PDB file of C-alpha atoms and ligand atoms in Angstrom:
ATOM      1  CA  MET U   1      -1.668 113.538 -93.342  1.00 70.00           C
ATOM      2  CA  SER U   2      -3.407 116.804 -92.645  1.00 76.00           C
ATOM      3  CA  ASN U   3      -1.172 119.822 -92.269  1.00 91.00           C
ATOM      4  CA  VAL U   4       1.393 118.330 -94.675  1.00 96.00           C
ATOM      5  CA  HIS U   5       2.409 120.442 -97.667  1.00 96.00           C
ATOM      6  CA  LEU U   6       3.862 118.257-100.401  1.00 97.00           C
ATOM      7  CA  ILE U   7       5.879 120.490-102.711  1.00 96.00           C
ATOM      8  CA  ASP U   8       5.423 118.733-106.026  1.00 94.00           C
ATOM      9  CA  HIS U   9       6.719 121.483-108.311  1.00 95.00           C
ATOM     10  CA  PRO U  10       8.601 119.885-111.256  1.00 97.00           C
ATOM     11  CA  LEU U  11      11.813 121.769-110.469  1.00 96.00           C
ATOM     12  CA  VAL U  12      11.765 120.494-106.886  1.00 97.00           C
ATOM     13  CA  GLN U  13      11.032 116.914-107.940  1.00 98.00           C
ATOM     14  CA  HIS U  14      13.715 116.971-110.649  1.00 98.00           C
ATOM     15  CA  LYS U  15      16.428 118.189-108.296  1.00 97.00           C
ATOM     16  CA  LEU U  16      15.405 115.733-105.585  1.00 98.00           C
ATOM     17  CA  THR U  17      15.715 112.833-108.052  1.00 98.00           C
ATOM     18  CA  LEU U  18      19.253 113.955-108.948  1.00 98.00           C
ATOM     19  CA  MET U  19      20.150 114.077-105.242  1.00 97.00           C
ATOM     20  CA  ARG U  20      18.911 110.547-104.643  1.00 98.00           C
ATOM     21  CA  LYS U  21      21.379 109.038-107.132  1.00 97.00           C
ATOM     22  CA  LYS U  22      24.147 107.288-105.229  1.00 96.00           C
ATOM     23  CA  GLU U  23      26.747 108.499-107.734  1.00 96.00           C
ATOM     24  CA  ALA U  24      25.935 112.197-107.123  1.00 96.00           C
ATOM     25  CA  SER U  25      29.137 113.883-105.928  1.00 96.00           C
ATOM     26  CA  THR U  26      29.366 115.745-102.623  1.00 96.00           C
ATOM     27  CA  ASN U  27      29.635 118.953-104.586  1.00 96.00           C
ATOM     28  CA  SER U  28      26.525 118.369-106.695  1.00 96.00           C
ATOM     29  CA  PHE U  29      24.553 117.034-103.704  1.00 96.00           C
ATOM     30  CA  ARG U  30      25.296 120.228-101.780  1.00 95.00           C
ATOM     31  CA  ARG U  31      24.531 122.483-104.743  1.00 96.00           C
ATOM     32  CA  LEU U  32      21.219 120.729-105.423  1.00 97.00           C
ATOM     33  CA  LEU U  33      20.215 120.919-101.766  1.00 96.00           C
ATOM     34  CA  ASN U  34      20.964 124.624-101.834  1.00 96.00           C
ATOM     35  CA  GLU U  35      18.818 125.157-104.930  1.00 96.00           C
ATOM     36  CA  LEU U  36      16.010 123.038-103.510  1.00 96.00           C
ATOM     37  CA  ALA U  37      16.055 125.029-100.293  1.00 96.00           C
ATOM     38  CA  MET U  38      15.566 128.255-102.259  1.00 95.00           C
ATOM     39  CA  LEU U  39      12.548 126.757-104.014  1.00 96.00           C
ATOM     40  CA  MET U  40      11.131 125.445-100.738  1.00 96.00           C
ATOM     41  CA  ALA U  41      11.615 128.853 -99.109  1.00 95.00           C
ATOM     42  CA  TYR U  42       9.260 130.194-101.768  1.00 92.00           C
ATOM     43  CA  GLU U  43       6.502 127.806-100.579  1.00 94.00           C
ATOM     44  CA  VAL U  44       7.071 128.145 -96.857  1.00 95.00           C
ATOM     45  CA  THR U  45       7.020 131.957 -96.952  1.00 92.00           C
ATOM     46  CA  ARG U  46       3.841 132.093 -99.064  1.00 90.00           C
ATOM     47  CA  ASP U  47       1.642 133.258 -96.150  1.00 89.00           C
ATOM     48  CA  MET U  48       4.229 135.385 -94.354  1.00 87.00           C
ATOM     49  CA  ALA U  49       3.030 138.706 -92.983  1.00 83.00           C
ATOM     50  CA  MET U  50       4.016 141.710 -95.070  1.00 88.00           C
ATOM     51  CA  GLN U  51       4.450 145.345 -94.288  1.00 89.00           C
ATOM     52  CA  GLU U  52       4.087 148.444 -96.455  1.00 94.00           C
ATOM     53  CA  VAL U  53       7.082 150.655 -97.133  1.00 95.00           C
ATOM     54  CA  GLU U  54       7.514 153.890 -99.083  1.00 97.00           C
ATOM     55  CA  VAL U  55       9.628 153.567-102.230  1.00 97.00           C
ATOM     56  CA  GLU U  56      10.418 155.931-105.033  1.00 98.00           C
ATOM     57  CA  THR U  57      10.442 154.511-108.556  1.00 98.00           C
ATOM     58  CA  PRO U  58      12.188 156.481-111.321  1.00 98.00           C
ATOM     59  CA  LEU U  59       8.732 157.981-111.993  1.00 98.00           C
ATOM     60  CA  GLU U  60       6.997 158.544-108.638  1.00 98.00           C
ATOM     61  CA  LYS U  61       6.592 157.626-104.973  1.00 98.00           C
ATOM     62  CA  MET U  62       4.489 154.643-103.959  1.00 98.00           C
ATOM     63  CA  THR U  63       3.824 152.308-101.040  1.00 98.00           C
ATOM     64  CA  ALA U  64       4.884 148.719-101.720  1.00 97.00           C
ATOM     65  CA  LYS U  65       5.034 145.496 -99.726  1.00 95.00           C
ATOM     66  CA  VAL U  66       8.023 143.744 -98.158  1.00 90.00           C
ATOM     67  CA  ILE U  67       8.415 140.729 -95.900  1.00 84.00           C
ATOM     68  CA  ASP U  68       9.635 141.618 -92.447  1.00 77.00           C
ATOM     69  CA  GLY U  69      12.559 139.213 -92.662  1.00 71.00           C
ATOM     70  CA  LYS U  70      13.819 140.136 -89.191  1.00 76.00           C
ATOM     71  CA  LYS U  71      10.719 138.594 -87.607  1.00 89.00           C
ATOM     72  CA  LEU U  72      11.465 135.317 -89.326  1.00 92.00           C
ATOM     73  CA  VAL U  73      13.843 132.820 -87.738  1.00 96.00           C
ATOM     74  CA  PHE U  74      15.285 129.840 -89.540  1.00 97.00           C
ATOM     75  CA  VAL U  75      16.233 127.210 -86.986  1.00 97.00           C
ATOM     76  CA  SER U  76      18.695 124.672 -88.279  1.00 97.00           C
ATOM     77  CA  ILE U  77      18.933 121.259 -86.668  1.00 95.00           C
ATOM     78  CA  LEU U  78      22.657 120.510 -86.743  1.00 92.00           C
ATOM     79  CA  ARG U  79      24.364 119.320 -88.659  1.00 86.00           C
ATOM     80  CA  ALA U  80      22.361 118.450 -91.777  1.00 87.00           C
ATOM     81  CA  GLY U  81      20.040 121.470 -91.410  1.00 90.00           C
ATOM     82  CA  THR U  82      22.931 123.688 -92.521  1.00 91.00           C
ATOM     83  CA  GLY U  83      22.435 122.686 -96.151  1.00 89.00           C
ATOM     84  CA  ILE U  84      18.831 123.901 -96.203  1.00 94.00           C
ATOM     85  CA  LEU U  85      19.635 126.962 -94.113  1.00 95.00           C
ATOM     86  CA  ASP U  86      22.136 128.353 -96.641  1.00 93.00           C
ATOM     87  CA  GLY U  87      19.664 128.149 -99.519  1.00 94.00           C
ATOM     88  CA  MET U  88      16.851 129.707 -97.504  1.00 95.00           C
ATOM     89  CA  LEU U  89      19.064 132.574 -96.351  1.00 95.00           C
ATOM     90  CA  SER U  90      20.007 133.386 -99.909  1.00 94.00           C
ATOM     91  CA  VAL U  91      16.361 134.228-100.660  1.00 92.00           C
ATOM     92  CA  VAL U  92      15.451 135.679 -97.223  1.00 91.00           C
ATOM     93  CA  PRO U  93      18.733 137.321 -96.209  1.00 90.00           C
ATOM     94  CA  GLY U  94      17.130 139.375 -93.428  1.00 88.00           C
ATOM     95  CA  ALA U  95      16.020 136.319 -91.463  1.00 92.00           C
ATOM     96  CA  ARG U  96      17.525 135.593 -88.063  1.00 95.00           C
ATOM     97  CA  VAL U  97      19.061 132.183 -87.425  1.00 96.00           C
ATOM     98  CA  GLY U  98      18.926 129.748 -84.534  1.00 97.00           C
ATOM     99  CA  HIS U  99      20.760 126.457 -84.110  1.00 97.00           C
ATOM    100  CA  ILE U 100      19.831 123.313 -82.249  1.00 97.00           C
ATOM    101  CA  GLY U 101      22.436 120.634 -81.850  1.00 95.00           C
ATOM    102  CA  LEU U 102      20.863 117.206 -81.576  1.00 87.00           C
ATOM    103  CA  TYR U 103      22.414 113.859 -82.280  1.00 82.00           C
ATOM    104  CA  ARG U 104      20.700 110.546 -82.689  1.00 74.00           C
ATOM    105  CA  ASP U 105      21.719 107.998 -80.094  1.00 79.00           C
ATOM    106  CA  PRO U 106      22.576 105.106 -82.443  1.00 77.00           C
ATOM    107  CA  LYS U 107      21.133 102.494 -80.044  1.00 80.00           C
ATOM    108  CA  THR U 108      17.866 104.108 -78.968  1.00 81.00           C
ATOM    109  CA  LEU U 109      17.504 106.504 -81.972  1.00 73.00           C
ATOM    110  CA  THR U 110      16.373 109.152 -79.465  1.00 80.00           C
ATOM    111  CA  ALA U 111      17.500 112.776 -79.778  1.00 81.00           C
ATOM    112  CA  VAL U 112      20.133 114.106 -77.375  1.00 88.00           C
ATOM    113  CA  GLU U 113      20.575 117.919 -77.195  1.00 91.00           C
ATOM    114  CA  TYR U 114      24.114 119.353 -77.086  1.00 94.00           C
ATOM    115  CA  TYR U 115      23.582 122.935 -78.336  1.00 96.00           C
ATOM    116  CA  PHE U 116      20.780 125.504 -78.309  1.00 96.00           C
ATOM    117  CA  LYS U 117      21.204 129.125 -79.407  1.00 97.00           C
ATOM    118  CA  MET U 118      18.302 131.346 -80.483  1.00 97.00           C
ATOM    119  CA  PRO U 119      17.855 135.056 -81.257  1.00 97.00           C
ATOM    120  CA  GLN U 120      16.274 137.320 -78.605  1.00 95.00           C
ATOM    121  CA  GLU U 121      12.518 138.019 -78.415  1.00 95.00           C
ATOM    122  CA  MET U 122      11.404 134.701 -79.830  1.00 96.00           C
ATOM    123  CA  HIS U 123       7.824 135.421 -78.739  1.00 95.00           C
ATOM    124  CA  GLU U 124       7.620 138.011 -81.582  1.00 93.00           C
ATOM    125  CA  ARG U 125       8.932 135.696 -84.266  1.00 94.00           C
ATOM    126  CA  ASP U 126       7.754 133.124 -86.790  1.00 95.00           C
ATOM    127  CA  VAL U 127       9.990 130.069 -86.776  1.00 97.00           C
ATOM    128  CA  VAL U 128      10.865 127.758 -89.647  1.00 97.00           C
ATOM    129  CA  VAL U 129      12.719 124.659 -88.446  1.00 98.00           C
ATOM    130  CA  VAL U 130      14.862 123.000 -91.120  1.00 97.00           C
ATOM    131  CA  ASP U 131      16.279 119.484 -91.326  1.00 96.00           C
ATOM    132  CA  PRO U 132      16.608 117.578 -94.620  1.00 96.00           C
ATOM    133  CA  MET U 133      15.292 114.245 -93.285  1.00 96.00           C
ATOM    134  CA  LEU U 134      12.199 113.702 -91.111  1.00 97.00           C
ATOM    135  CA  ALA U 135      12.797 110.039 -90.302  1.00 95.00           C
ATOM    136  CA  THR U 136      11.854 108.727 -86.835  1.00 93.00           C
ATOM    137  CA  GLY U 137      10.720 112.243 -85.958  1.00 94.00           C
ATOM    138  CA  ASN U 138      12.616 112.167 -82.663  1.00 92.00           C
ATOM    139  CA  SER U 139      14.917 115.126 -83.453  1.00 91.00           C
ATOM    140  CA  ALA U 140      12.081 117.179 -84.930  1.00 95.00           C
ATOM    141  CA  ILE U 141       9.829 116.510 -81.939  1.00 96.00           C
ATOM    142  CA  ALA U 142      12.581 117.387 -79.462  1.00 94.00           C
ATOM    143  CA  ALA U 143      13.484 120.562 -81.396  1.00 96.00           C
ATOM    144  CA  VAL U 144       9.882 121.775 -81.567  1.00 97.00           C
ATOM    145  CA  GLU U 145       9.297 120.953 -77.889  1.00 96.00           C
ATOM    146  CA  ARG U 146      12.348 123.023 -76.916  1.00 96.00           C
ATOM    147  CA  LEU U 147      11.312 125.915 -79.193  1.00 97.00           C
ATOM    148  CA  LYS U 148       7.796 125.977 -77.772  1.00 98.00           C
ATOM    149  CA  GLU U 149       9.298 126.855 -74.369  1.00 97.00           C
ATOM    150  CA  LEU U 150      10.185 130.236 -75.967  1.00 97.00           C
ATOM    151  CA  ARG U 151       6.594 130.765 -77.202  1.00 97.00           C
ATOM    152  CA  PRO U 152       7.238 131.886 -80.793  1.00 97.00           C
ATOM    153  CA  LYS U 153       4.250 133.187 -82.808  1.00 95.00           C
ATOM    154  CA  SER U 154       4.319 130.169 -85.126  1.00 96.00           C
ATOM    155  CA  ILE U 155       6.428 127.135 -85.983  1.00 97.00           C
ATOM    156  CA  LYS U 156       6.721 125.384 -89.368  1.00 98.00           C
ATOM    157  CA  PHE U 157       8.879 122.376 -90.155  1.00 98.00           C
ATOM    158  CA  VAL U 158      10.668 122.004 -93.504  1.00 97.00           C
ATOM    159  CA  CYS U 159      12.367 118.835 -94.704  1.00 97.00           C
ATOM    160  CA  LEU U 160      13.406 117.497 -98.048  1.00 97.00           C
ATOM    161  CA  LEU U 161      12.208 113.991 -97.474  1.00 97.00           C
ATOM    162  CA  THR U 162      10.070 112.133 -94.980  1.00 98.00           C
ATOM    163  CA  CYS U 163       8.182 108.860 -94.553  1.00 98.00           C
ATOM    164  CA  PRO U 164       4.772 107.925 -93.080  1.00 97.00           C
ATOM    165  CA  GLU U 165       6.363 107.075 -89.703  1.00 97.00           C
ATOM    166  CA  GLY U 166       8.060 110.470 -89.410  1.00 97.00           C
ATOM    167  CA  VAL U 167       4.967 112.420 -90.412  1.00 97.00           C
ATOM    168  CA  LYS U 168       2.817 110.475 -87.957  1.00 97.00           C
ATOM    169  CA  ALA U 169       5.251 110.942 -85.074  1.00 97.00           C
ATOM    170  CA  LEU U 170       5.638 114.702 -85.571  1.00 97.00           C
ATOM    171  CA  GLN U 171       1.943 115.267 -86.175  1.00 97.00           C
ATOM    172  CA  THR U 172       0.971 113.247 -83.107  1.00 97.00           C
ATOM    173  CA  ALA U 173       3.373 115.192 -80.887  1.00 97.00           C
ATOM    174  CA  HIS U 174       2.805 118.602 -82.505  1.00 98.00           C
ATOM    175  CA  PRO U 175      -0.392 118.676 -84.596  1.00 97.00           C
ATOM    176  CA  ASP U 176      -0.161 122.484 -84.769  1.00 97.00           C
ATOM    177  CA  VAL U 177       3.128 122.394 -86.721  1.00 98.00           C
ATOM    178  CA  PRO U 178       2.721 122.191 -90.513  1.00 97.00           C
ATOM    179  CA  ILE U 179       5.223 120.019 -92.373  1.00 98.00           C
ATOM    180  CA  TYR U 180       6.638 121.119 -95.744  1.00 98.00           C
ATOM    181  CA  THR U 181       8.346 118.356 -97.711  1.00 98.00           C
ATOM    182  CA  ALA U 182       9.324 117.456-101.273  1.00 97.00           C
ATOM    183  CA  ALA U 183       8.502 113.739-100.838  1.00 98.00           C
ATOM    184  CA  ILE U 184       6.975 111.161 -98.513  1.00 98.00           C
ATOM    185  CA  ASP U 185       8.912 107.959 -99.171  1.00 98.00           C
ATOM    186  CA  ARG U 186       7.794 104.392 -98.524  1.00 98.00           C
ATOM    187  CA  GLN U 187       9.091 103.538 -95.047  1.00 97.00           C
ATOM    188  CA  LEU U 188      11.694 103.689 -92.328  1.00 97.00           C
ATOM    189  CA  ASN U 189      14.154 100.803 -91.947  1.00 96.00           C
ATOM    190  CA  GLU U 190      15.257  99.270 -88.644  1.00 92.00           C
ATOM    191  CA  HIS U 191      18.263 101.645 -88.482  1.00 90.00           C
ATOM    192  CA  GLY U 192      16.070 104.726 -88.772  1.00 91.00           C
ATOM    193  CA  TYR U 193      16.863 105.400 -92.443  1.00 95.00           C
ATOM    194  CA  ILE U 194      14.225 106.389 -94.981  1.00 97.00           C
ATOM    195  CA  LEU U 195      13.621 103.965 -97.879  1.00 98.00           C
ATOM    196  CA  PRO U 196      14.253 104.471-100.712  1.00 98.00           C
ATOM    197  CA  GLY U 197      15.492 107.845 -99.434  1.00 98.00           C
ATOM    198  CA  LEU U 198      18.875 109.277-100.313  1.00 97.00           C
ATOM    199  CA  GLY U 199      21.122 107.836 -97.600  1.00 96.00           C
ATOM    200  CA  ASP U 200      22.695 109.883 -94.815  1.00 94.00           C
ATOM    201  CA  ALA U 201      22.088 113.515 -95.762  1.00 94.00           C
ATOM    202  CA  GLY U 202      24.835 114.868 -93.482  1.00 92.00           C
ATOM    203  CA  ASP U 203      27.466 112.450 -94.796  1.00 93.00           C
ATOM    204  CA  ARG U 204      26.500 113.107 -98.411  1.00 95.00           C
ATOM    205  CA  MET U 205      26.502 116.870 -97.904  1.00 93.00           C
ATOM    206  CA  PHE U 206      29.844 117.034 -96.125  1.00 92.00           C
ATOM    207  CA  GLY U 207      31.586 114.042 -97.703  1.00 90.00           C
ATOM    208  CA  THR U 208      32.153 112.375 -94.331  1.00 92.00           C
ATOM    209  CA  LYS U 209      31.676 108.797 -95.509  1.00 81.00           C
TER     210      LYS U 209
HETATM  211  N1  URA V 301      18.834 110.834 -91.570  1.00 95.56           N
HETATM  212  C1  URA V 301      19.406 110.725 -92.797  1.00 95.56           C
HETATM  213  O1  URA V 301      20.360 111.435 -93.090  1.00 95.56           O
HETATM  214  N2  URA V 301      18.895 109.848 -93.673  1.00 95.56           N
HETATM  215  C2  URA V 301      17.843 109.054 -93.392  1.00 95.56           C
HETATM  216  O2  URA V 301      17.417 108.281 -94.246  1.00 95.56           O
HETATM  217  C3  URA V 301      17.258 109.180 -92.111  1.00 95.56           C
HETATM  218  C4  URA V 301      17.772 110.073 -91.219  1.00 95.56           C
END
């Protein structure tokens, strides 16, 4: 489990517990995911490169630091990544956004790509891939593989929840990609769901079941 950042901040853990409850409404699930994403953005941007800019306070001029948000790309794995993306963009509004459309073949559980749209000049950018659930790892592995073709400066992977199987799969395929997560649950079931988990993140977020 090297290169795994477990975000155990009490606020993160508290909100995740509320999301797990089966009686949580679509509205509160979405709101909590949004809040959690803001808190996770704080961790994942901790080592981001900064640049100095000139500012004038009411008293005098100074040089101060800012993140170069335009060099940062949040890549959302559709469709569940959208929930994390919104929260992250509210704290890093200058970030660019990419989308990867992948669906899980229900029989083989492998990832099938149907959409891929990235900003220009990816070789100059730091990428943060977001997907709430790192389960089998198949979508994450496929997304990172595809992104590596564009040679970005760095790639990080952020999820809300994962399991030992998902961590192992992603780390075996891409040991250079750090994983940021709020929890590593017990196991994957035979349908590719995380146990105890929180169910189908996309369905809970969009109210589609
Ligand atoms: N995707 C989900 O939404 N939930 C899981 O438990 C696994 C994959």
